[in-house]
CSV table of C-alpha atoms in Angstrom, one decimal:
chain,number,residue,atom,x,y,z
X,107,MET,CA,26.0,40.9,-25.3
X,108,VAL,CA,26.4,41.5,-21.6
X,109,GLU,CA,23.0,42.0,-20.9
X,110,SER,CA,22.6,38.8,-22.7
X,111,ILE,CA,24.8,36.7,-20.5
X,112,ASN,CA,23.2,38.1,-17.5
X,113,ASN,CA,20.0,36.9,-18.5
X,114,ALA,CA,21.4,33.9,-18.8
X,115,LEU,CA,22.5,33.2,-16.0
X,116,VAL,CA,20.0,34.2,-13.9
X,117,ALA,CA,18.1,31.7,-15.7
X,118,ILE,CA,20.7,29.1,-14.9
X,119,SER,CA,21.2,30.3,-11.4
X,120,GLY,CA,17.2,29.5,-10.9
X,121,VAL,CA,16.9,25.9,-11.8
X,122,ILE,CA,20.5,25.5,-9.6
X,123,TRP,CA,18.6,26.9,-6.5
X,124,GLY,CA,15.2,26.1,-7.2
X,125,PRO,CA,13.3,23.7,-5.4
X,126,PHE,CA,14.3,20.9,-7.1
X,127,LEU,CA,17.8,21.0,-7.1
X,128,LEU,CA,20.3,22.6,-4.7
X,129,ILE,CA,18.3,23.3,-2.0
X,130,PRO,CA,16.3,19.8,-1.3
X,131,LEU,CA,19.9,18.9,-2.0
X,132,LEU,CA,21.6,21.1,0.5
X,133,LEU,CA,18.7,20.8,3.3
X,134,GLY,CA,18.8,16.8,2.7
X,135,THR,CA,22.1,16.6,3.4
X,136,GLY,CA,22.4,18.3,6.4
X,137,LEU,CA,19.8,16.4,8.4
X,138,TYR,CA,20.5,13.3,7.1
X,139,LEU,CA,23.8,14.1,8.5
X,140,THR,CA,21.7,15.3,11.9
X,141,ILE,CA,20.4,12.3,12.4
X,142,ARG,CA,23.2,9.7,11.2
X,143,LEU,CA,25.6,11.7,13.8
X,144,GLY,CA,23.1,12.0,16.5
X,145,GLY,CA,22.9,15.5,16.0
X,146,LEU,CA,26.4,16.3,16.4
X,147,GLN,CA,26.5,19.9,16.0
X,148,PHE,CA,24.0,20.7,18.8
X,149,VAL,CA,25.4,18.0,21.4
X,150,LYS,CA,29.0,18.9,20.7
X,151,LEU,CA,29.1,22.5,19.9
X,152,ILE,CA,30.3,23.7,23.2
X,153,PRO,CA,33.3,21.9,23.6
X,154,ALA,CA,33.8,22.7,20.4
X,155,MET,CA,33.7,26.5,21.5
X,156,ASN,CA,36.2,25.5,24.1
X,157,LEU,CA,38.7,23.9,21.7
X,158,GLY,CA,38.6,26.5,18.4
X,159,LEU,CA,38.0,29.7,21.1
X,160,ILE,CA,39.3,29.4,24.4
X,161,LYS,CA,42.1,26.5,23.9
X,162,ARG,CA,43.0,27.2,20.4
X,163,ARG,CA,45.2,24.6,19.3
X,164,ASP,CA,46.2,21.0,20.6
X,165,LYS,CA,48.2,19.1,22.6
X,166,GLY,CA,50.8,17.8,21.0
X,167,GLU,CA,49.8,19.1,17.5
X,168,GLU,CA,50.5,17.0,14.3
X,169,GLU,CA,52.0,18.5,11.5
X,170,GLY,CA,49.6,21.1,9.5
X,171,ASP,CA,50.6,24.9,8.2
X,172,ILE,CA,49.0,26.8,11.3
X,173,SER,CA,46.5,26.6,14.7
X,174,GLN,CA,43.3,25.5,14.8
X,175,PHE,CA,41.9,28.9,15.7
X,176,GLN,CA,43.9,29.9,13.0
X,177,ALA,CA,42.1,27.6,10.5
X,178,LEU,CA,38.9,28.9,12.0
X,179,THR,CA,39.3,32.7,11.5
X,180,THR,CA,40.5,32.4,8.0
X,181,ALA,CA,37.4,30.4,7.2
X,182,LEU,CA,35.4,32.7,9.0
X,183,ALA,CA,37.6,35.5,7.4
X,184,ALA,CA,36.1,33.9,4.2
X,185,THR,CA,32.7,33.8,4.8
X,186,VAL,CA,31.8,36.8,7.2
X,187,GLY,CA,31.7,39.0,4.3
X,188,THR,CA,29.2,40.8,1.9
X,189,GLY,CA,27.3,37.4,2.7
X,190,ASN,CA,26.4,39.3,6.6
X,191,ILE,CA,25.7,42.6,5.4
X,192,VAL,CA,24.5,42.7,1.3
X,193,GLY,CA,23.2,39.2,1.7
X,194,VAL,CA,21.2,39.1,4.5
X,195,ALA,CA,19.6,42.5,2.9
X,196,THR,CA,19.3,41.3,-0.5
X,197,ALA,CA,17.6,38.2,1.2
X,198,LEU,CA,15.0,40.4,3.6
X,199,SER,CA,14.6,42.6,0.5
X,200,ILE,CA,12.5,39.7,-1.7
X,201,GLY,CA,12.0,37.5,0.4
X,202,GLY,CA,10.8,39.8,3.4
X,203,PRO,CA,11.6,38.6,7.5
X,204,GLY,CA,10.9,35.3,6.4
X,205,ALA,CA,13.7,34.5,4.5
X,206,LEU,CA,15.7,35.5,7.4
X,207,PHE,CA,14.4,31.5,9.7
X,208,TRP,CA,15.6,30.1,6.4
X,209,MET,CA,19.2,31.2,6.9
X,210,TRP,CA,19.3,29.9,9.9
X,211,ILE,CA,18.0,26.6,9.4
X,212,THR,CA,20.2,26.7,6.5
X,213,GLY,CA,23.0,27.6,9.4
X,214,LEU,CA,21.6,24.5,11.8
X,215,VAL,CA,21.7,21.8,9.6
X,216,GLY,CA,24.7,23.6,7.3
X,217,MET,CA,26.8,23.8,11.0
X,218,VAL,CA,26.8,19.4,10.7
X,219,THR,CA,27.3,19.8,6.7
X,220,LYS,CA,30.4,22.1,7.9
X,221,TYR,CA,31.8,19.4,10.0
X,222,ALA,CA,31.9,16.5,7.7
X,223,GLU,CA,33.8,18.5,4.8
X,224,ALA,CA,36.1,19.1,7.4
X,225,PHE,CA,36.3,16.2,8.6
X,226,LEU,CA,37.1,14.6,5.3
X,227,ALA,CA,39.0,17.5,4.3
X,228,VAL,CA,41.6,17.0,7.0
X,229,ARG,CA,41.2,13.0,7.1
X,230,PHE,CA,42.4,12.8,3.0
X,231,ARG,CA,44.5,15.6,3.6
X,232,THR,CA,48.1,15.2,1.8
X,233,THR,CA,51.5,17.5,1.4
X,234,ASP,CA,53.0,19.2,-1.8
X,235,THR,CA,56.2,19.7,-2.5
X,236,ALA,CA,56.6,22.8,-1.0
X,237,GLY,CA,55.6,21.0,2.1
X,238,GLU,CA,51.9,22.7,2.7
X,239,LYS,CA,49.4,21.0,3.4
X,240,SER,CA,46.3,20.5,0.5
X,241,GLY,CA,42.7,19.4,1.2
X,242,GLY,CA,39.6,20.0,0.3
X,243,PRO,CA,36.5,18.6,-2.0
X,244,GLN,CA,39.1,18.5,-4.9
X,245,TYR,CA,41.2,15.7,-2.7
X,246,TYR,CA,38.8,13.7,-0.3
X,247,LEU,CA,36.0,13.0,-3.4
X,248,GLU,CA,38.8,11.6,-5.3
X,249,ARG,CA,40.4,9.5,-2.2
X,250,GLY,CA,37.4,9.0,-0.6
X,251,ILE,CA,35.6,7.7,-3.5
X,252,LYS,CA,37.4,4.6,-5.0
X,253,GLY,CA,36.9,4.9,-9.1
X,254,PRO,CA,36.0,7.3,-11.9
X,255,VAL,CA,32.9,8.3,-9.9
X,256,GLY,CA,35.5,10.4,-7.4
X,257,LYS,CA,37.6,11.3,-9.6
X,258,VAL,CA,34.9,13.2,-12.4
X,259,LEU,CA,34.0,14.5,-8.4
X,260,GLY,CA,37.1,15.8,-7.5
X,261,LEU,CA,38.3,17.3,-10.7
X,262,SER,CA,34.7,18.9,-11.3
X,263,PHE,CA,34.7,20.6,-8.0
X,264,ALA,CA,38.7,21.9,-8.5
X,265,ILE,CA,37.6,23.6,-11.7
X,266,PHE,CA,34.6,25.1,-10.2
X,267,ALA,CA,36.5,26.5,-7.1
X,268,ALA,CA,39.2,27.8,-9.5
X,269,VAL,CA,37.0,29.8,-11.2
X,270,ALA,CA,34.5,30.9,-8.4
X,271,CYS,CA,37.3,32.4,-6.6
X,272,PHE,CA,37.4,35.4,-8.5
X,273,GLY,CA,33.3,35.7,-8.6
X,274,ILE,CA,32.0,35.2,-4.6
X,275,GLY,CA,35.9,36.0,-3.4
X,276,ASN,CA,37.2,38.8,-5.4
X,277,LEU,CA,35.4,40.4,-7.7
X,278,THR,CA,31.8,40.9,-5.7
X,279,GLN,CA,34.0,41.8,-2.7
X,280,GLY,CA,36.3,44.9,-4.0
X,281,ASN,CA,33.2,46.4,-5.9
X,282,SER,CA,31.1,45.9,-2.1
X,283,ILE,CA,34.4,47.9,-0.6
X,284,ALA,CA,34.4,50.1,-3.5
X,285,SER,CA,31.2,51.3,-3.3
X,286,ASN,CA,30.8,51.9,0.3
X,287,VAL,CA,33.9,54.0,0.5
X,288,GLU,CA,33.2,56.0,-2.0
X,289,ASN,CA,29.4,56.4,-0.6
X,290,SER,CA,30.6,56.8,2.6
X,291,TRP,CA,33.9,59.5,2.3
X,292,HIS,CA,33.7,59.8,-1.8
X,293,VAL,CA,36.9,58.2,-2.1
X,294,PRO,CA,37.4,57.2,-5.9
X,295,THR,CA,37.0,53.6,-6.4
X,296,TRP,CA,40.3,53.8,-8.0
X,297,VAL,CA,41.8,54.6,-5.2
X,298,THR,CA,40.3,52.1,-3.3
X,299,GLY,CA,41.2,49.5,-5.7
X,300,LEU,CA,44.7,50.3,-5.2
X,301,VAL,CA,45.2,50.5,-1.9
X,302,LEU,CA,43.5,46.7,-1.6
X,303,THR,CA,45.6,45.3,-4.2
X,304,VAL,CA,49.2,46.6,-3.1
X,305,LEU,CA,47.7,45.3,0.8
X,306,ALA,CA,46.5,41.8,-0.5
X,307,LEU,CA,49.9,41.2,-3.2
X,308,VAL,CA,51.6,41.9,0.6
X,309,VAL,CA,49.1,39.2,2.4
X,310,LEU,CA,48.9,36.9,0.0
X,311,VAL,CA,52.4,36.3,-1.5
X,312,GLY,CA,53.3,35.1,2.4
X,313,GLY,CA,51.0,31.8,1.6
X,314,ILE,CA,48.0,30.7,4.7
X,315,ARG,CA,51.4,31.4,7.5
X,316,SER,CA,50.9,35.2,6.3
X,317,ILE,CA,47.2,34.7,6.0
X,318,GLY,CA,46.4,33.0,9.4
X,319,SER,CA,48.3,35.9,11.0
X,320,VAL,CA,46.2,38.4,9.5
X,321,THR,CA,42.9,36.3,9.8
X,322,SER,CA,43.2,35.1,13.7
X,323,ALA,CA,44.6,39.4,14.8
X,324,LEU,CA,41.7,40.7,12.7
X,325,VAL,CA,38.5,38.6,11.8
X,326,PRO,CA,37.8,38.7,16.1
X,327,VAL,CA,38.3,42.1,16.0
X,328,MET,CA,36.0,43.1,12.9
X,329,ILE,CA,33.0,40.8,14.7
X,330,VAL,CA,32.9,42.4,17.9
X,331,PHE,CA,33.3,45.7,16.6
X,332,TYR,CA,29.9,45.0,13.8
X,333,VAL,CA,27.8,42.7,16.7
X,334,GLY,CA,28.5,45.5,19.2
X,335,ALA,CA,27.2,48.3,17.2
X,336,ALA,CA,24.4,45.8,16.4
X,337,ILE,CA,23.2,45.4,20.4
X,338,TYR,CA,23.3,48.7,21.2
X,339,ILE,CA,21.0,49.5,18.3
X,340,LEU,CA,18.9,46.0,19.1
X,341,ILE,CA,18.8,47.5,22.7
X,342,ALA,CA,17.3,51.1,22.1
X,343,ASN,CA,14.4,49.3,19.9
X,344,ILE,CA,13.7,46.5,22.4
X,345,SER,CA,10.2,47.1,22.2
X,346,GLY,CA,10.2,46.4,18.5
X,347,VAL,CA,12.8,42.7,19.0
X,348,PRO,CA,9.4,40.8,19.9
X,349,ALA,CA,7.7,42.2,16.8
X,350,ALA,CA,10.8,41.2,14.7
X,351,PHE,CA,10.7,37.9,15.6
X,352,GLY,CA,7.2,37.6,15.2
X,353,GLU,CA,7.6,38.8,11.3
X,354,ILE,CA,10.4,36.4,11.0
X,355,PHE,CA,8.3,33.1,11.8
X,356,ARG,CA,4.7,34.7,10.0
X,357,GLY,CA,7.2,35.2,6.6
X,358,ALA,CA,8.7,32.2,6.7
X,359,PHE,CA,5.4,30.4,6.2
X,360,SER,CA,2.8,32.7,4.4
X,361,GLY,CA,5.7,35.2,2.4
X,362,THR,CA,5.9,39.2,3.3
X,363,ALA,CA,6.3,41.2,0.6
X,364,ALA,CA,8.5,43.8,0.8
X,365,ALA,CA,8.3,47.6,0.0
X,366,GLY,CA,4.9,46.6,-1.5
X,367,GLY,CA,6.6,44.1,-4.2
X,368,PHE,CA,5.0,40.6,-5.1
X,369,ALA,CA,7.9,38.3,-5.0
X,370,GLY,CA,8.2,38.4,-1.6
X,371,SER,CA,4.9,36.6,-1.3
X,372,VAL,CA,5.3,33.5,-2.5
X,373,ILE,CA,6.8,31.3,0.2
X,374,LEU,CA,8.6,29.3,-2.5
X,375,VAL,CA,10.9,32.8,-3.1
X,376,VAL,CA,11.3,33.4,1.2
X,377,ILE,CA,12.2,30.2,1.3
X,378,GLN,CA,15.1,29.9,-2.0
X,379,MET,CA,16.2,33.8,-0.7
X,380,GLY,CA,17.0,32.2,2.9
X,381,VAL,CA,19.0,29.5,1.7
X,382,ALA,CA,21.1,30.7,-1.5
X,383,ARG,CA,21.8,33.8,1.1
X,384,GLY,CA,22.8,31.3,3.7
X,385,LEU,CA,24.9,29.4,1.8
X,386,PHE,CA,26.4,32.1,0.3
X,387,SER,CA,27.0,33.7,3.9
X,388,ASN,CA,28.2,30.8,5.6
X,389,GLU,CA,29.2,28.8,2.5
X,390,SER,CA,28.1,25.5,4.4
X,391,GLY,CA,28.1,22.2,2.0
X,392,LEU,CA,30.0,24.8,-0.5
X,393,GLY,CA,33.1,22.7,0.2
X,394,SER,CA,35.6,26.1,0.5
X,395,ALA,CA,35.4,26.2,4.1
X,396,PRO,CA,37.8,22.9,4.7
X,397,ILE,CA,40.0,23.9,2.5
X,398,ALA,CA,40.9,26.2,5.6
X,399,ALA,CA,41.1,23.4,7.5
X,400,ALA,CA,43.1,21.3,6.7
X,401,ALA,CA,45.5,23.2,6.7
X,402,ALA,CA,45.4,23.1,10.5
X,403,LYS,CA,47.5,21.7,13.2
X,404,THR,CA,45.2,18.7,15.0
X,405,THR,CA,45.6,15.4,16.1
X,406,HIS,CA,42.8,14.2,14.8
X,407,PRO,CA,40.5,15.2,11.6
X,408,VAL,CA,37.5,14.9,14.5
X,409,ARG,CA,38.9,17.4,16.7
X,410,GLN,CA,38.9,20.2,13.6
X,411,GLY,CA,36.1,19.3,12.0
X,412,LEU,CA,34.7,20.3,15.3
X,413,VAL,CA,36.5,23.4,15.3
X,414,SER,CA,35.2,24.4,11.9
X,415,MET,CA,31.9,23.4,12.8
X,416,THR,CA,31.2,26.4,15.1
X,417,GLN,CA,32.4,29.0,12.5
X,418,THR,CA,29.0,28.0,10.3
X,419,PHE,CA,27.2,29.0,13.8
X,420,ILE,CA,29.2,32.1,14.8
X,421,ASP,CA,28.5,33.6,11.1
X,422,THR,CA,25.1,32.9,10.7
X,423,ILE,CA,23.5,32.5,14.2
X,424,ILE,CA,25.0,35.3,15.4
X,425,VAL,CA,26.7,37.8,12.8
X,426,VAL,CA,23.1,37.6,10.2
X,427,THR,CA,20.9,37.4,13.0
X,428,PHE,CA,22.4,40.8,14.6
X,429,THR,CA,22.5,42.2,11.2
X,430,GLY,CA,18.1,40.6,9.7
X,431,LEU,CA,17.3,41.8,13.2
X,432,VAL,CA,18.8,45.8,13.3
X,433,ILE,CA,17.0,45.8,9.9
X,434,ILE,CA,13.5,44.8,10.5
X,435,THR,CA,13.6,46.7,13.7
X,436,THR,CA,14.1,49.5,12.3
X,437,GLY,CA,11.6,49.3,9.3
X,438,VAL,CA,14.3,50.1,6.9
X,439,TRP,CA,13.1,46.6,5.2
X,440,LYS,CA,10.3,48.0,4.3
X,441,ALA,CA,11.6,51.4,3.5
X,442,THR,CA,11.6,53.3,0.1
X,443,ASP,CA,13.4,56.1,-1.5
X,444,GLU,CA,12.3,59.4,-2.8
X,445,ALA,CA,11.2,58.3,-5.9
X,446,GLY,CA,8.4,55.5,-4.2
X,447,GLU,CA,11.3,52.9,-5.2
X,448,GLN,CA,12.9,50.3,-2.4
X,449,ILE,CA,16.0,51.2,-1.3
X,450,SER,CA,19.0,49.3,-2.4
X,451,ALA,CA,20.3,46.1,-0.8
X,452,SER,CA,23.7,47.4,-1.1
X,453,LEU,CA,22.2,50.1,0.9
X,454,MET,CA,20.3,48.4,3.2
X,455,THR,CA,22.6,47.3,6.3
X,456,GLY,CA,24.1,51.3,6.4
X,457,GLU,CA,20.9,52.6,6.1
X,458,ALA,CA,19.3,50.9,8.9
X,459,PHE,CA,22.9,50.9,10.7
X,460,THR,CA,22.4,55.3,10.3
X,461,PHE,CA,18.5,55.1,11.5
X,462,GLY,CA,19.7,53.3,15.0
X,463,LEU,CA,22.7,55.3,15.6
X,464,PRO,CA,23.4,58.7,16.1
X,465,GLY,CA,24.8,61.6,13.6
X,466,GLN,CA,26.9,59.1,10.8
X,467,TRP,CA,28.4,56.7,12.9
X,468,GLY,CA,26.1,54.2,11.3
X,469,HIS,CA,27.4,53.9,7.8
X,470,TRP,CA,30.6,54.3,9.2
X,471,ILE,CA,30.7,51.4,11.2
X,472,VAL,CA,28.8,49.1,8.5
X,473,THR,CA,31.4,51.2,5.8
X,474,VAL,CA,34.8,49.9,8.2
X,475,GLY,CA,32.7,46.7,8.8
X,476,LEU,CA,31.7,46.3,5.3
X,477,VAL,CA,35.6,47.2,4.4
X,478,LEU,CA,37.5,44.2,7.4
X,479,PHE,CA,35.2,41.8,6.1
X,480,ALA,CA,35.3,42.0,2.7
X,481,PHE,CA,39.0,41.5,2.9
X,482,SER,CA,39.2,39.0,4.9
X,483,THR,CA,37.4,37.0,2.7
X,484,ILE,CA,39.7,38.1,-0.1
X,485,LEU,CA,42.5,36.4,1.8
X,486,GLY,CA,40.3,33.5,2.6
X,487,TRP,CA,39.2,32.5,-1.0
X,488,SER,CA,42.9,33.3,-2.6
X,489,TYR,CA,43.7,30.4,-0.7
X,490,TYR,CA,41.3,28.1,-1.8
X,491,GLY,CA,41.9,29.7,-5.3
X,492,GLU,CA,45.6,28.5,-4.9
X,493,ARG,CA,44.8,25.1,-3.1
X,494,ASN,CA,42.5,24.1,-6.0
X,495,LEU,CA,45.4,25.1,-8.8
X,496,GLU,CA,47.7,23.3,-7.1
X,497,ARG,CA,45.8,20.3,-7.4
X,498,LEU,CA,45.1,20.7,-11.0
X,499,PHE,CA,48.7,22.5,-12.2
X,500,GLY,CA,51.3,21.3,-9.5
X,501,ARG,CA,52.8,23.8,-7.2
X,502,ARG,CA,54.6,26.0,-9.9
X,503,ALA,CA,50.9,27.8,-10.7
X,504,VAL,CA,50.7,28.7,-6.9
X,505,VAL,CA,52.7,32.1,-7.4
X,506,PRO,CA,51.5,33.3,-10.1
X,507,PHE,CA,48.0,33.1,-9.0
X,508,ARG,CA,48.4,35.0,-5.8
X,509,ILE,CA,49.6,37.7,-7.6
X,510,PHE,CA,47.0,37.2,-10.5
X,511,PHE,CA,45.0,37.1,-8.2
X,512,SER,CA,45.5,40.3,-6.0
X,513,LEU,CA,45.8,42.4,-9.0
X,514,VAL,CA,41.9,41.2,-10.4
X,515,VAL,CA,40.6,43.4,-6.5
X,516,PHE,CA,41.5,46.2,-8.1
X,517,VAL,CA,39.1,45.6,-11.6
X,518,GLY,CA,36.4,44.6,-9.3
X,519,CYS,CA,36.6,48.2,-7.5
X,520,THR,CA,36.3,50.0,-10.5
X,521,THR,CA,33.9,48.0,-12.4
X,522,GLU,CA,30.0,47.3,-12.6
X,523,LEU,CA,28.9,43.9,-11.2
X,524,GLU,CA,25.6,43.0,-11.8
X,525,VAL,CA,26.8,40.4,-13.8
X,526,VAL,CA,29.6,39.0,-11.6
X,527,TRP,CA,27.0,38.3,-8.6
X,528,ASN,CA,25.5,36.3,-10.5
X,529,PHE,CA,27.9,34.4,-11.9
X,530,ALA,CA,28.8,34.5,-8.4
X,531,ASP,CA,24.9,32.3,-7.7
X,532,VAL,CA,26.1,30.1,-10.5
X,533,ALA,CA,29.7,29.4,-9.1
X,534,ASN,CA,28.8,28.3,-5.9
X,535,GLY,CA,25.8,26.0,-7.0
X,536,LEU,CA,28.6,24.2,-9.2
X,537,MET,CA,30.9,23.8,-6.8
X,538,ALA,CA,28.0,22.6,-4.4
X,539,LEU,CA,26.2,19.9,-6.3
X,540,PRO,CA,29.4,17.8,-6.1
X,541,ASN,CA,30.9,19.0,-2.8
X,542,LEU,CA,27.2,17.8,-1.2
X,543,VAL,CA,27.4,14.7,-3.5
X,544,GLY,CA,30.3,13.0,-2.2
X,545,ILE,CA,29.4,13.8,1.4
X,546,LEU,CA,26.8,11.3,0.9
X,547,ILE,CA,28.8,8.6,-0.4
X,548,LEU,CA,31.5,9.0,2.4
X,549,SER,CA,28.6,9.4,4.9
X,550,GLY,CA,29.0,6.3,6.3
X,551,LEU,CA,33.0,6.6,6.8
X,552,ILE,CA,31.8,9.7,8.9
X,553,ALA,CA,29.2,8.5,10.8
X,554,ARG,CA,31.8,5.4,11.6
X,555,GLU,CA,34.9,7.3,12.1
X,556,THR,CA,33.5,10.0,14.2
X,557,ARG,CA,31.4,7.6,16.6
X,558,HIS,CA,34.6,5.7,17.2
X,559,TYR,CA,36.4,8.9,18.2
X,560,LEU,CA,33.6,10.7,20.5
X,561,LYS,CA,33.6,7.4,22.4
X,562,HIS,CA,37.6,7.3,23.4
X,563,ASP,CA,37.3,11.5,23.7
X,564,PRO,CA,33.5,12.8,24.2
X,565,LYS,CA,35.2,15.8,25.9
X,566,LEU,CA,37.9,16.9,23.3
X,567,VAL,CA,40.8,16.5,26.1
X,568,ALA,CA,43.0,13.6,24.8
X,569,SER,CA,46.3,14.0,24.5
X,570,LYS,CA,48.0,13.2,20.9
X,571,GLU,CA,50.0,10.1,23.1
X,572,GLU,CA,46.4,8.9,24.0
X,573,ILE,CA,44.8,9.4,20.5
X,574,GLU,CA,47.6,7.9,18.9
X,575,ALA,CA,46.8,4.4,21.7
X,576,PHE,CA,43.6,4.1,20.5
X,577,MET,CA,43.2,4.8,16.7
X,578,ALA,CA,46.2,3.1,16.5
X,579,ASP,CA,44.5,-0.4,14.5
X,580,GLN,CA,41.6,1.7,13.3
X,581,PRO,CA,41.8,1.6,9.7
X,582,GLY,CA,42.2,4.3,7.6
X,583,TRP,CA,44.3,6.3,10.6
X,584,ALA,CA,47.8,4.7,8.7
X,585,GLU,CA,46.3,6.5,5.3
X,586,TRP,CA,46.0,10.1,7.4
X,587,LYS,CA,49.3,9.8,8.5
X,588,ALA,CA,50.8,9.2,4.7
X,589,GLY,CA,49.2,12.7,4.1
X,590,ASN,CA,52.1,14.4,6.1
X,591,ARG,CA,54.8,13.0,3.5
X,592,VAL,CA,55.7,15.5,1.2
X,593,GLY,CA,54.8,15.1,-2.8
X,594,SER,CA,51.8,13.1,-1.3
X,595,SER,CA,48.6,15.7,-3.2
X,596,ARG,CA,50.1,15.0,-6.7
X,597,GLU,CA,50.4,10.9,-6.3
């Protein structure tokens, strides 16, 4: 029965992530928005990084639940997880080094897609009956696209996201933590599951403000900790770095078989693995991260959209790159075990860090990094799930969901989950489809309002009063303000 379900999920995933559906839609949407917005992700990256990471909050903030920096770290918490450790290894083990190139492409075009969806999330956000912000594709698809099309797209996303959060954001994360902790320190999986469940309950019951406080403290530390270790390894293997880049670019267009296998030799598989694992890592176009962006205190949707855009840059261009380069320069991507079989993707990154660092530090660093990454992902995805449950059933569903979501973490830690990983791929694709279609439909509104704002505030330094002055007569400005009214999320 389980094998049949797994085979069916693999087949469905192959269609969704195949060459004729999500891959061209994902890359095509990013390329289209890049052209329409004038390469926004490149020309505004520095001001966006300054606003999100240095200033961290707006002058005279509008209403919201958390700061811009906390919204960024919450989204980073949800994305910088197993996709950056296990996902990269999976892409390289099947697609070879060339898959990393396509993860980069997904990240670069995904930055502008992330901007667009975060902009829309804030632009059409609302306020639930408890006074907390609600926003994301479940709202902007319906409110931005009038008529039955928008309603169907919005409800479809809400249903898919409410289900998907248990796959990508819970079961798979708990399973990765428990298996790696057991492998490194021989801690029984049920002990890890119990500890994680209790910690999740403590944090999640406090809602987005509690999540934002934890992630804003945890995320910068865990990224610096992990990337610092990777930099040490690359410096120690500096002579192999140019060759690694050579393998990446050659493999991107010709295919390179991993460990003598045949799957990676097909260029289509290289692209498919790079794009699929790239999206699994940075979630650009998936529709998840804008849910956190909608909670931010910001004076204009464009500002939070640009801050959110930096999340994809940090996740893919920085963290994923370092992981991939460590695996390639150490040669672990093509290493085999005692039986002559390729090393499991779940262990590959740990093996690469162990090879590159003295003693057992490598495995410990990867394990600690994965624990922090994956636990923070659980926190972020809990918020995504609850906001979609709030859209479907109202505020009364939020607290029971938080408790149930925490308890499911224990199941993930103590169960074999191959079928759940395949389910997560399918669910991710089903979330992305209505979101990407909706973004394309709303691209005119995105471009028009973005151009108007950046014409008056190109360096992102305008005060709240200055923004009010040049936005006063603009279409949609009063509508955005109306979203601050308590109870507007159920209208």
